[in-house]
Amino acid sequence: MSNPRHPLRLAFMGSPDFAVPALRALHDAGHEIAAVYCQPPKPAGRGQKETPCPVHRAALELGLPVRHPARLKRDEAEHAAFAALDLDVAVVAAYGLILPKAMLEAPRRGCLNIHASLLPRWRGAGPIQAAILAGDTETGITIMRMEEGLDTGPMLLAEAVPITPATTTPELHDALAAIGARLILRALAENPAATPQPAEGVTYAPKLAKEDGRLDWAQPAEALERRIRALNPWPGTFFLLKGEAIRVSAAALEAGNGSSGEALDDAGLIACGRGALRLQRLQRPGRAAIPAEAFLRGLPIPAGTRLE
């Protein structure tokens, strides 16, 4: 990508894979990235080795300076260091820390957030998963100017994408990350007028926990199938069989009636509160996910078995 006509001096603030395309796009476009802020390295893997987050790794690859403070709220030294960067703008994408007022107001054009929903729907931590869970037929990216409220700031640009009955979180994540990278370049180049968010239609996407992945067979099959598409790969969806947590990474809707959680045949058809689900891909703890047909040869779920 060619250099922008008016390159800006900016800070980039993000941590997970979602933010990496935007960082690379800003770098490739020729903007001056004075600093990259991200979450501190965390223990990971069997050896619990300190591991930098995806944005940290990308910044090092691009030769950009990295800062990873553990907190910001009351750290006046960090506020001063941020102000001293003398920024035109800060770009924020799934950073993971709340920016205090002193930092929000430091850049000349403020702090712009790449948010993975069509605001004001799905403010908060898990907008991609929330949209699939709710059965929404579309979501998108909103570029907003940040203020102290949770995703309440005025909007600069937005672009929608459809959610189909087969859309998974990884697919939607990658599509939205690419759109976010493209839209933030437009926002910086065009400096569009900001529009206040509508007061109606506000919803919140809570932070997900591991227990959110447990399948409640009393729910309708449609809701459980959406949960499986929404919560894989993390936190993952699972049921208990003889006390063992069996992970489900794919399932399909089928006709069937029975008691909730009852296996209706020997091939992974499970009754739900309404309808039934055909289990398609399963995983035992510590093992790889495999097709249900192969899984059931090693650990049968005979008709009449009750899943928890």
PDB file of C-alpha atoms in Angstrom:
ATOM      1  CA  MET A   1       0.000   0.000   0.000  1.00  0.00           C
ATOM      2  CA  SER A   2       1.351   3.443  -0.905  1.00  0.00           C
ATOM      3  CA  ASN A   3       2.111   6.032   1.735  1.00  0.00           C
ATOM      4  CA  PRO A   4      -0.796   8.270   2.794  1.00  0.00           C
ATOM      5  CA  ARG A   5      -0.751  11.888   1.645  1.00  0.00           C
ATOM      6  CA  HIS A   6      -0.722  13.048   5.254  1.00  0.00           C
ATOM      7  CA  PRO A   7       0.843  10.401   7.508  1.00  0.00           C
ATOM      8  CA  LEU A   8      -0.167  10.658  11.139  1.00  0.00           C
ATOM      9  CA  ARG A   9       1.811  10.088  14.296  1.00  0.00           C
ATOM     10  CA  LEU A  10      -0.118   7.509  16.277  1.00  0.00           C
ATOM     11  CA  ALA A  11      -0.103   4.889  18.991  1.00  0.00           C
ATOM     12  CA  PHE A  12      -1.657   1.504  18.383  1.00  0.00           C
ATOM     13  CA  MET A  13      -3.314  -0.255  21.321  1.00  0.00           C
ATOM     14  CA  GLY A  14      -4.430  -3.869  20.895  1.00  0.00           C
ATOM     15  CA  SER A  15      -3.604  -7.394  22.010  1.00  0.00           C
ATOM     16  CA  PRO A  16      -5.258 -10.398  20.263  1.00  0.00           C
ATOM     17  CA  ASP A  17      -5.176 -11.719  16.697  1.00  0.00           C
ATOM     18  CA  PHE A  18      -8.181  -9.530  15.846  1.00  0.00           C
ATOM     19  CA  ALA A  19      -6.023  -6.401  16.130  1.00  0.00           C
ATOM     20  CA  VAL A  20      -3.034  -7.573  14.069  1.00  0.00           C
ATOM     21  CA  PRO A  21      -4.434  -6.797  10.558  1.00  0.00           C
ATOM     22  CA  ALA A  22      -5.113  -3.194  11.614  1.00  0.00           C
ATOM     23  CA  LEU A  23      -1.596  -2.765  13.001  1.00  0.00           C
ATOM     24  CA  ARG A  24      -0.072  -4.142   9.807  1.00  0.00           C
ATOM     25  CA  ALA A  25      -2.336  -1.957   7.638  1.00  0.00           C
ATOM     26  CA  LEU A  26      -1.363   1.209   9.515  1.00  0.00           C
ATOM     27  CA  HIS A  27       2.321   0.333   9.246  1.00  0.00           C
ATOM     28  CA  ASP A  28       2.074  -0.534   5.552  1.00  0.00           C
ATOM     29  CA  ALA A  29       0.191   2.701   4.859  1.00  0.00           C
ATOM     30  CA  GLY A  30       3.142   4.727   6.115  1.00  0.00           C
ATOM     31  CA  HIS A  31       1.720   6.147   9.326  1.00  0.00           C
ATOM     32  CA  GLU A  32       4.283   6.848  12.043  1.00  0.00           C
ATOM     33  CA  ILE A  33       3.594   4.398  14.861  1.00  0.00           C
ATOM     34  CA  ALA A  34       5.256   5.957  17.882  1.00  0.00           C
ATOM     35  CA  ALA A  35       4.361   3.097  20.227  1.00  0.00           C
ATOM     36  CA  VAL A  36       2.404  -0.139  20.353  1.00  0.00           C
ATOM     37  CA  TYR A  37       0.540  -0.856  23.606  1.00  0.00           C
ATOM     38  CA  CYS A  38      -0.593  -4.393  24.412  1.00  0.00           C
ATOM     39  CA  GLN A  39      -1.212  -6.808  27.268  1.00  0.00           C
ATOM     40  CA  PRO A  40       1.891  -8.053  29.142  1.00  0.00           C
ATOM     41  CA  PRO A  41       3.339 -11.470  28.255  1.00  0.00           C
ATOM     42  CA  LYS A  42       1.544 -14.314  30.033  1.00  0.00           C
ATOM     43  CA  PRO A  43       2.454 -17.912  30.920  1.00  0.00           C
ATOM     44  CA  ALA A  44       1.327 -20.320  28.194  1.00  0.00           C
ATOM     45  CA  GLY A  45       1.826 -23.899  27.092  1.00  0.00           C
ATOM     46  CA  ARG A  46       2.992 -26.910  29.055  1.00  0.00           C
ATOM     47  CA  GLY A  47       6.095 -25.139  30.288  1.00  0.00           C
ATOM     48  CA  GLN A  48       4.130 -22.016  31.264  1.00  0.00           C
ATOM     49  CA  LYS A  49       6.710 -19.904  29.420  1.00  0.00           C
ATOM     50  CA  GLU A  50       6.097 -16.141  29.346  1.00  0.00           C
ATOM     51  CA  THR A  51       4.558 -15.603  25.905  1.00  0.00           C
ATOM     52  CA  PRO A  52       3.869 -12.258  24.187  1.00  0.00           C
ATOM     53  CA  CYS A  53       0.403 -11.660  22.740  1.00  0.00           C
ATOM     54  CA  PRO A  54      -0.169 -11.621  18.944  1.00  0.00           C
ATOM     55  CA  VAL A  55       0.059  -7.812  18.655  1.00  0.00           C
ATOM     56  CA  HIS A  56       3.311  -7.815  20.633  1.00  0.00           C
ATOM     57  CA  ARG A  57       4.800 -10.414  18.289  1.00  0.00           C
ATOM     58  CA  ALA A  58       3.655  -8.489  15.205  1.00  0.00           C
ATOM     59  CA  ALA A  59       5.084  -5.219  16.553  1.00  0.00           C
ATOM     60  CA  LEU A  60       8.470  -6.816  17.165  1.00  0.00           C
ATOM     61  CA  GLU A  61       8.434  -8.242  13.637  1.00  0.00           C
ATOM     62  CA  LEU A  62       7.735  -4.742  12.279  1.00  0.00           C
ATOM     63  CA  GLY A  63      10.438  -3.168  14.437  1.00  0.00           C
ATOM     64  CA  LEU A  64       8.012  -1.063  16.460  1.00  0.00           C
ATOM     65  CA  PRO A  65       8.503  -0.035  20.114  1.00  0.00           C
ATOM     66  CA  VAL A  66       6.232  -1.940  22.507  1.00  0.00           C
ATOM     67  CA  ARG A  67       4.831  -0.964  25.895  1.00  0.00           C
ATOM     68  CA  HIS A  68       2.792  -3.405  27.990  1.00  0.00           C
ATOM     69  CA  PRO A  69       1.763  -1.811  31.286  1.00  0.00           C
ATOM     70  CA  ALA A  70      -0.266  -4.101  33.544  1.00  0.00           C
ATOM     71  CA  ARG A  71      -2.631  -1.261  34.483  1.00  0.00           C
ATOM     72  CA  LEU A  72      -3.385   2.299  33.438  1.00  0.00           C
ATOM     73  CA  LYS A  73      -6.146   3.725  35.603  1.00  0.00           C
ATOM     74  CA  ARG A  74      -4.105   5.359  38.363  1.00  0.00           C
ATOM     75  CA  ASP A  75      -0.641   5.220  36.804  1.00  0.00           C
ATOM     76  CA  GLU A  76       0.185   8.898  36.317  1.00  0.00           C
ATOM     77  CA  ALA A  77       3.645   8.049  35.004  1.00  0.00           C
ATOM     78  CA  GLU A  78       2.024   6.058  32.168  1.00  0.00           C
ATOM     79  CA  HIS A  79      -0.382   8.940  31.484  1.00  0.00           C
ATOM     80  CA  ALA A  80       2.571  11.333  31.225  1.00  0.00           C
ATOM     81  CA  ALA A  81       4.545   8.963  28.998  1.00  0.00           C
ATOM     82  CA  PHE A  82       1.553   8.618  26.688  1.00  0.00           C
ATOM     83  CA  ALA A  83       1.065  12.396  26.498  1.00  0.00           C
ATOM     84  CA  ALA A  84       4.773  12.857  25.782  1.00  0.00           C
ATOM     85  CA  LEU A  85       4.395  10.801  22.593  1.00  0.00           C
ATOM     86  CA  ASP A  86       2.767  13.906  21.062  1.00  0.00           C
ATOM     87  CA  LEU A  87       0.227  11.904  19.076  1.00  0.00           C
ATOM     88  CA  ASP A  88      -2.180  12.921  16.360  1.00  0.00           C
ATOM     89  CA  VAL A  89      -4.394   9.942  17.219  1.00  0.00           C
ATOM     90  CA  ALA A  90      -4.478   6.604  19.010  1.00  0.00           C
ATOM     91  CA  VAL A  91      -6.026   3.525  17.392  1.00  0.00           C
ATOM     92  CA  VAL A  92      -7.507   0.955  19.772  1.00  0.00           C
ATOM     93  CA  ALA A  93      -8.592  -2.597  18.857  1.00  0.00           C
ATOM     94  CA  ALA A  94      -9.425  -5.121  21.577  1.00  0.00           C
ATOM     95  CA  TYR A  95      -6.684  -3.747  23.835  1.00  0.00           C
ATOM     96  CA  GLY A  96      -8.005  -5.208  27.083  1.00  0.00           C
ATOM     97  CA  LEU A  97      -7.481  -2.222  29.399  1.00  0.00           C
ATOM     98  CA  ILE A  98      -9.796   0.738  30.008  1.00  0.00           C
ATOM     99  CA  LEU A  99      -8.208   4.036  28.989  1.00  0.00           C
ATOM    100  CA  PRO A 100      -8.487   6.767  31.634  1.00  0.00           C
ATOM    101  CA  LYS A 101      -9.671  10.264  30.713  1.00  0.00           C
ATOM    102  CA  ALA A 102      -6.125  11.665  30.706  1.00  0.00           C
ATOM    103  CA  MET A 103      -5.123   9.241  27.949  1.00  0.00           C
ATOM    104  CA  LEU A 104      -8.358   9.560  25.975  1.00  0.00           C
ATOM    105  CA  GLU A 105      -7.810  13.298  25.715  1.00  0.00           C
ATOM    106  CA  ALA A 106      -4.065  13.280  24.990  1.00  0.00           C
ATOM    107  CA  PRO A 107      -4.005  12.716  21.179  1.00  0.00           C
ATOM    108  CA  ARG A 108      -5.068  15.684  19.054  1.00  0.00           C
ATOM    109  CA  ARG A 109      -7.748  13.668  17.237  1.00  0.00           C
ATOM    110  CA  GLY A 110      -8.590  11.531  20.231  1.00  0.00           C
ATOM    111  CA  CYS A 111      -8.662   7.744  20.464  1.00  0.00           C
ATOM    112  CA  LEU A 112     -10.440   5.765  17.737  1.00  0.00           C
ATOM    113  CA  ASN A 113     -11.746   2.275  18.488  1.00  0.00           C
ATOM    114  CA  ILE A 114     -12.242  -0.552  15.996  1.00  0.00           C
ATOM    115  CA  HIS A 115     -15.302  -2.257  17.498  1.00  0.00           C
ATOM    116  CA  ALA A 116     -16.592  -5.605  16.193  1.00  0.00           C
ATOM    117  CA  SER A 117     -20.321  -4.842  16.064  1.00  0.00           C
ATOM    118  CA  LEU A 118     -22.802  -2.381  14.613  1.00  0.00           C
ATOM    119  CA  LEU A 119     -23.132  -0.095  17.600  1.00  0.00           C
ATOM    120  CA  PRO A 120     -25.065   0.418  19.793  1.00  0.00           C
ATOM    121  CA  ARG A 121     -25.801  -3.322  19.519  1.00  0.00           C
ATOM    122  CA  TRP A 122     -23.312  -5.486  21.388  1.00  0.00           C
ATOM    123  CA  ARG A 123     -21.205  -3.042  23.311  1.00  0.00           C
ATOM    124  CA  GLY A 124     -18.708  -4.851  25.521  1.00  0.00           C
ATOM    125  CA  ALA A 125     -16.196  -7.667  25.512  1.00  0.00           C
ATOM    126  CA  GLY A 126     -17.629 -10.445  23.303  1.00  0.00           C
ATOM    127  CA  PRO A 127     -19.559  -8.848  20.412  1.00  0.00           C
ATOM    128  CA  ILE A 128     -18.721 -11.462  17.772  1.00  0.00           C
ATOM    129  CA  GLN A 129     -19.893 -14.400  19.871  1.00  0.00           C
ATOM    130  CA  ALA A 130     -22.934 -12.473  21.137  1.00  0.00           C
ATOM    131  CA  ALA A 131     -24.186 -11.756  17.620  1.00  0.00           C
ATOM    132  CA  ILE A 132     -24.075 -15.451  16.642  1.00  0.00           C
ATOM    133  CA  LEU A 133     -25.586 -16.571  19.963  1.00  0.00           C
ATOM    134  CA  ALA A 134     -28.515 -14.210  19.514  1.00  0.00           C
ATOM    135  CA  GLY A 135     -29.253 -15.421  15.990  1.00  0.00           C
ATOM    136  CA  ASP A 136     -28.522 -12.005  14.448  1.00  0.00           C
ATOM    137  CA  THR A 137     -28.541 -11.971  10.663  1.00  0.00           C
ATOM    138  CA  GLU A 138     -25.838  -9.308  10.413  1.00  0.00           C
ATOM    139  CA  THR A 139     -23.099  -7.601  12.376  1.00  0.00           C
ATOM    140  CA  GLY A 140     -20.158  -5.468  11.360  1.00  0.00           C
ATOM    141  CA  ILE A 141     -17.419  -3.039  12.302  1.00  0.00           C
ATOM    142  CA  THR A 142     -17.900   0.403  13.798  1.00  0.00           C
ATOM    143  CA  ILE A 143     -15.106   2.961  14.018  1.00  0.00           C
ATOM    144  CA  MET A 144     -15.938   5.153  17.010  1.00  0.00           C
ATOM    145  CA  ARG A 145     -14.288   7.974  18.909  1.00  0.00           C
ATOM    146  CA  MET A 146     -13.766   6.764  22.447  1.00  0.00           C
ATOM    147  CA  GLU A 147     -15.079   8.423  25.582  1.00  0.00           C
ATOM    148  CA  GLU A 148     -15.223   7.306  29.202  1.00  0.00           C
ATOM    149  CA  GLY A 149     -18.385   5.172  28.828  1.00  0.00           C
ATOM    150  CA  LEU A 150     -18.263   1.550  27.646  1.00  0.00           C
ATOM    151  CA  ASP A 151     -18.359   1.745  23.826  1.00  0.00           C
ATOM    152  CA  THR A 152     -20.641   4.794  24.021  1.00  0.00           C
ATOM    153  CA  GLY A 153     -18.682   7.228  21.860  1.00  0.00           C
ATOM    154  CA  PRO A 154     -19.812   8.785  18.570  1.00  0.00           C
ATOM    155  CA  MET A 155     -19.451   6.780  15.362  1.00  0.00           C
ATOM    156  CA  LEU A 156     -17.296   7.725  12.371  1.00  0.00           C
ATOM    157  CA  LEU A 157     -17.741   4.776   9.991  1.00  0.00           C
ATOM    158  CA  ALA A 158     -19.548   1.427   9.948  1.00  0.00           C
ATOM    159  CA  GLU A 159     -19.777  -1.544   7.593  1.00  0.00           C
ATOM    160  CA  ALA A 160     -22.110  -4.538   7.903  1.00  0.00           C
ATOM    161  CA  VAL A 161     -21.509  -8.207   7.103  1.00  0.00           C
ATOM    162  CA  PRO A 162     -24.130 -10.982   6.988  1.00  0.00           C
ATOM    163  CA  ILE A 163     -24.320 -13.811   9.498  1.00  0.00           C
ATOM    164  CA  THR A 164     -25.555 -17.003   7.830  1.00  0.00           C
ATOM    165  CA  PRO A 165     -26.943 -20.137   9.533  1.00  0.00           C
ATOM    166  CA  ALA A 166     -23.472 -21.666   9.080  1.00  0.00           C
ATOM    167  CA  THR A 167     -21.266 -18.746  10.195  1.00  0.00           C
ATOM    168  CA  THR A 168     -18.732 -19.599  12.895  1.00  0.00           C
ATOM    169  CA  THR A 169     -16.865 -17.270  15.229  1.00  0.00           C
ATOM    170  CA  PRO A 170     -13.454 -17.880  13.554  1.00  0.00           C
ATOM    171  CA  GLU A 171     -14.909 -17.036  10.125  1.00  0.00           C
ATOM    172  CA  LEU A 172     -16.646 -13.904  11.393  1.00  0.00           C
ATOM    173  CA  HIS A 173     -13.606 -12.873  13.440  1.00  0.00           C
ATOM    174  CA  ASP A 174     -11.323 -12.944  10.392  1.00  0.00           C
ATOM    175  CA  ALA A 175     -13.808 -11.128   8.156  1.00  0.00           C
ATOM    176  CA  LEU A 176     -14.345  -8.371  10.708  1.00  0.00           C
ATOM    177  CA  ALA A 177     -10.627  -7.999  11.421  1.00  0.00           C
ATOM    178  CA  ALA A 178      -9.995  -7.390   7.723  1.00  0.00           C
ATOM    179  CA  ILE A 179     -12.828  -4.861   7.503  1.00  0.00           C
ATOM    180  CA  GLY A 180     -11.573  -3.091  10.617  1.00  0.00           C
ATOM    181  CA  ALA A 181      -8.113  -2.714   9.090  1.00  0.00           C
ATOM    182  CA  ARG A 182      -9.599  -1.181   5.950  1.00  0.00           C
ATOM    183  CA  LEU A 183     -12.050   1.119   7.742  1.00  0.00           C
ATOM    184  CA  ILE A 184      -9.502   2.568  10.167  1.00  0.00           C
ATOM    185  CA  LEU A 185      -7.363   3.681   7.208  1.00  0.00           C
ATOM    186  CA  ARG A 186     -10.423   5.424   5.755  1.00  0.00           C
ATOM    187  CA  ALA A 187     -11.244   7.068   9.067  1.00  0.00           C
ATOM    188  CA  LEU A 188      -7.739   8.462   9.404  1.00  0.00           C
ATOM    189  CA  ALA A 189      -7.624   9.663   5.791  1.00  0.00           C
ATOM    190  CA  GLU A 190     -11.122  11.155   5.584  1.00  0.00           C
ATOM    191  CA  ASN A 191     -11.635  12.336   9.189  1.00  0.00           C
ATOM    192  CA  PRO A 192     -15.429  11.875   8.803  1.00  0.00           C
ATOM    193  CA  ALA A 193     -17.928  13.704  10.967  1.00  0.00           C
ATOM    194  CA  ALA A 194     -18.889  11.849  14.131  1.00  0.00           C
ATOM    195  CA  THR A 195     -22.501  10.734  14.641  1.00  0.00           C
ATOM    196  CA  PRO A 196     -23.901  10.066  18.135  1.00  0.00           C
ATOM    197  CA  GLN A 197     -25.021   6.498  18.753  1.00  0.00           C
ATOM    198  CA  PRO A 198     -28.801   5.932  18.816  1.00  0.00           C
ATOM    199  CA  ALA A 199     -30.314   5.761  22.281  1.00  0.00           C
ATOM    200  CA  GLU A 200     -32.434   2.772  21.237  1.00  0.00           C
ATOM    201  CA  GLY A 201     -31.217  -0.763  20.569  1.00  0.00           C
ATOM    202  CA  VAL A 202     -28.394  -0.815  23.104  1.00  0.00           C
ATOM    203  CA  THR A 203     -27.284  -4.343  24.074  1.00  0.00           C
ATOM    204  CA  TYR A 204     -24.247  -5.626  25.948  1.00  0.00           C
ATOM    205  CA  ALA A 205     -21.969  -8.584  25.217  1.00  0.00           C
ATOM    206  CA  PRO A 206     -20.598  -9.880  28.526  1.00  0.00           C
ATOM    207  CA  LYS A 207     -17.135 -11.305  28.956  1.00  0.00           C
ATOM    208  CA  LEU A 208     -17.260 -15.053  28.399  1.00  0.00           C
ATOM    209  CA  ALA A 209     -16.296 -17.682  30.970  1.00  0.00           C
ATOM    210  CA  LYS A 210     -15.548 -21.379  30.570  1.00  0.00           C
ATOM    211  CA  GLU A 211     -18.864 -22.400  32.134  1.00  0.00           C
ATOM    212  CA  ASP A 212     -20.728 -20.517  29.380  1.00  0.00           C
ATOM    213  CA  GLY A 213     -19.745 -23.392  27.099  1.00  0.00           C
ATOM    214  CA  ARG A 214     -21.693 -26.074  28.957  1.00  0.00           C
ATOM    215  CA  LEU A 215     -24.565 -27.278  26.798  1.00  0.00           C
ATOM    216  CA  ASP A 216     -27.980 -27.148  28.473  1.00  0.00           C
ATOM    217  CA  TRP A 217     -29.944 -29.820  26.646  1.00  0.00           C
ATOM    218  CA  ALA A 218     -33.240 -28.310  27.871  1.00  0.00           C
ATOM    219  CA  GLN A 219     -32.687 -25.441  25.438  1.00  0.00           C
ATOM    220  CA  PRO A 220     -33.984 -25.606  21.839  1.00  0.00           C
ATOM    221  CA  ALA A 221     -31.687 -27.310  19.366  1.00  0.00           C
ATOM    222  CA  GLU A 222     -31.395 -24.072  17.358  1.00  0.00           C
ATOM    223  CA  ALA A 223     -29.991 -22.210  20.368  1.00  0.00           C
ATOM    224  CA  LEU A 224     -27.499 -24.983  21.147  1.00  0.00           C
ATOM    225  CA  GLU A 225     -26.305 -25.191  17.547  1.00  0.00           C
ATOM    226  CA  ARG A 226     -25.678 -21.416  17.578  1.00  0.00           C
ATOM    227  CA  ARG A 227     -23.816 -21.765  20.886  1.00  0.00           C
ATOM    228  CA  ILE A 228     -21.519 -24.385  19.362  1.00  0.00           C
ATOM    229  CA  ARG A 229     -20.755 -22.125  16.383  1.00  0.00           C
ATOM    230  CA  ALA A 230     -20.305 -19.071  18.616  1.00  0.00           C
ATOM    231  CA  LEU A 231     -18.162 -20.410  21.452  1.00  0.00           C
ATOM    232  CA  ASN A 232     -15.617 -22.467  19.554  1.00  0.00           C
ATOM    233  CA  PRO A 233     -12.655 -22.359  19.738  1.00  0.00           C
ATOM    234  CA  TRP A 234     -12.964 -20.488  23.074  1.00  0.00           C
ATOM    235  CA  PRO A 235     -14.289 -21.137  25.658  1.00  0.00           C
ATOM    236  CA  GLY A 236     -15.532 -24.207  23.779  1.00  0.00           C
ATOM    237  CA  THR A 237     -18.803 -26.078  24.237  1.00  0.00           C
ATOM    238  CA  PHE A 238     -19.094 -29.319  26.154  1.00  0.00           C
ATOM    239  CA  PHE A 239     -21.317 -31.843  27.924  1.00  0.00           C
ATOM    240  CA  LEU A 240     -20.590 -34.330  30.662  1.00  0.00           C
ATOM    241  CA  LEU A 241     -20.580 -38.080  30.022  1.00  0.00           C
ATOM    242  CA  LYS A 242     -19.815 -40.251  33.055  1.00  0.00           C
ATOM    243  CA  GLY A 243     -18.166 -37.235  34.656  1.00  0.00           C
ATOM    244  CA  GLU A 244     -15.911 -36.545  31.674  1.00  0.00           C
ATOM    245  CA  ALA A 245     -16.179 -33.228  29.812  1.00  0.00           C
ATOM    246  CA  ILE A 246     -16.680 -34.008  26.121  1.00  0.00           C
ATOM    247  CA  ARG A 247     -16.089 -31.037  23.848  1.00  0.00           C
ATOM    248  CA  VAL A 248     -18.380 -30.441  20.861  1.00  0.00           C
ATOM    249  CA  SER A 249     -16.970 -28.329  18.030  1.00  0.00           C
ATOM    250  CA  ALA A 250     -19.601 -29.042  15.349  1.00  0.00           C
ATOM    251  CA  ALA A 251     -23.214 -30.216  15.273  1.00  0.00           C
ATOM    252  CA  ALA A 252     -26.202 -30.078  12.930  1.00  0.00           C
ATOM    253  CA  LEU A 253     -29.930 -29.638  13.423  1.00  0.00           C
ATOM    254  CA  GLU A 254     -32.093 -32.706  12.833  1.00  0.00           C
ATOM    255  CA  ALA A 255     -35.638 -33.779  13.571  1.00  0.00           C
ATOM    256  CA  GLY A 256     -36.094 -35.803  16.726  1.00  0.00           C
ATOM    257  CA  ASN A 257     -38.023 -35.948  19.979  1.00  0.00           C
ATOM    258  CA  GLY A 258     -37.158 -37.302  23.398  1.00  0.00           C
ATOM    259  CA  SER A 259     -36.138 -36.322  26.897  1.00  0.00           C
ATOM    260  CA  SER A 260     -33.617 -33.477  26.981  1.00  0.00           C
ATOM    261  CA  GLY A 261     -30.080 -34.849  26.673  1.00  0.00           C
ATOM    262  CA  GLU A 262     -31.218 -38.347  25.605  1.00  0.00           C
ATOM    263  CA  ALA A 263     -29.332 -40.127  22.838  1.00  0.00           C
ATOM    264  CA  LEU A 264     -31.972 -41.024  20.237  1.00  0.00           C
ATOM    265  CA  ASP A 265     -29.738 -43.428  18.307  1.00  0.00           C
ATOM    266  CA  ASP A 266     -26.220 -44.866  18.474  1.00  0.00           C
ATOM    267  CA  ALA A 267     -24.809 -42.242  16.067  1.00  0.00           C
ATOM    268  CA  GLY A 268     -24.846 -39.044  18.140  1.00  0.00           C
ATOM    269  CA  LEU A 269     -28.408 -37.731  17.709  1.00  0.00           C
ATOM    270  CA  ILE A 270     -29.284 -35.963  20.968  1.00  0.00           C
ATOM    271  CA  ALA A 271     -32.738 -34.740  22.005  1.00  0.00           C
ATOM    272  CA  CYS A 272     -33.006 -31.098  23.079  1.00  0.00           C
ATOM    273  CA  GLY A 273     -35.763 -29.066  24.688  1.00  0.00           C
ATOM    274  CA  ARG A 274     -37.118 -28.696  21.166  1.00  0.00           C
ATOM    275  CA  GLY A 275     -35.745 -30.677  18.232  1.00  0.00           C
ATOM    276  CA  ALA A 276     -32.453 -32.561  18.199  1.00  0.00           C
ATOM    277  CA  LEU A 277     -28.770 -32.118  17.420  1.00  0.00           C
ATOM    278  CA  ARG A 278     -26.548 -34.473  15.465  1.00  0.00           C
ATOM    279  CA  LEU A 279     -23.077 -34.346  17.034  1.00  0.00           C
ATOM    280  CA  GLN A 280     -20.478 -34.045  14.276  1.00  0.00           C
ATOM    281  CA  ARG A 281     -17.100 -33.365  15.880  1.00  0.00           C
ATOM    282  CA  LEU A 282     -16.091 -34.376  19.417  1.00  0.00           C
ATOM    283  CA  GLN A 283     -13.051 -34.293  21.655  1.00  0.00           C
ATOM    284  CA  ARG A 284     -12.033 -35.976  24.905  1.00  0.00           C
ATOM    285  CA  PRO A 285      -9.792 -34.075  27.357  1.00  0.00           C
ATOM    286  CA  GLY A 286      -6.161 -34.099  26.275  1.00  0.00           C
ATOM    287  CA  ARG A 287      -6.948 -35.508  22.832  1.00  0.00           C
ATOM    288  CA  ALA A 288      -7.564 -34.093  19.371  1.00  0.00           C
ATOM    289  CA  ALA A 289     -11.020 -33.301  18.015  1.00  0.00           C
ATOM    290  CA  ILE A 290     -12.203 -35.996  15.604  1.00  0.00           C
ATOM    291  CA  PRO A 291     -15.345 -36.738  13.566  1.00  0.00           C
ATOM    292  CA  ALA A 292     -18.178 -38.093  15.702  1.00  0.00           C
ATOM    293  CA  GLU A 293     -18.258 -41.375  13.792  1.00  0.00           C
ATOM    294  CA  ALA A 294     -14.652 -42.141  14.808  1.00  0.00           C
ATOM    295  CA  PHE A 295     -15.180 -40.811  18.336  1.00  0.00           C
ATOM    296  CA  LEU A 296     -18.197 -43.049  18.933  1.00  0.00           C
ATOM    297  CA  ARG A 297     -16.259 -46.148  17.909  1.00  0.00           C
ATOM    298  CA  GLY A 298     -13.903 -45.490  20.808  1.00  0.00           C
ATOM    299  CA  LEU A 299     -16.451 -44.133  23.287  1.00  0.00           C
ATOM    300  CA  PRO A 300     -19.979 -45.219  22.327  1.00  0.00           C
ATOM    301  CA  ILE A 301     -23.039 -43.199  23.322  1.00  0.00           C
ATOM    302  CA  PRO A 302     -25.793 -45.832  22.933  1.00  0.00           C
ATOM    303  CA  ALA A 303     -29.424 -44.887  22.365  1.00  0.00           C
ATOM    304  CA  GLY A 304     -31.028 -44.090  25.711  1.00  0.00           C
ATOM    305  CA  THR A 305     -27.871 -42.611  27.261  1.00  0.00           C
ATOM    306  CA  ARG A 306     -28.498 -39.328  29.111  1.00  0.00           C
ATOM    307  CA  LEU A 307     -25.951 -36.578  28.619  1.00  0.00           C
ATOM    308  CA  GLU A 308     -25.432 -33.969  31.325  1.00  0.00           C
TER     309      GLU A 308
END
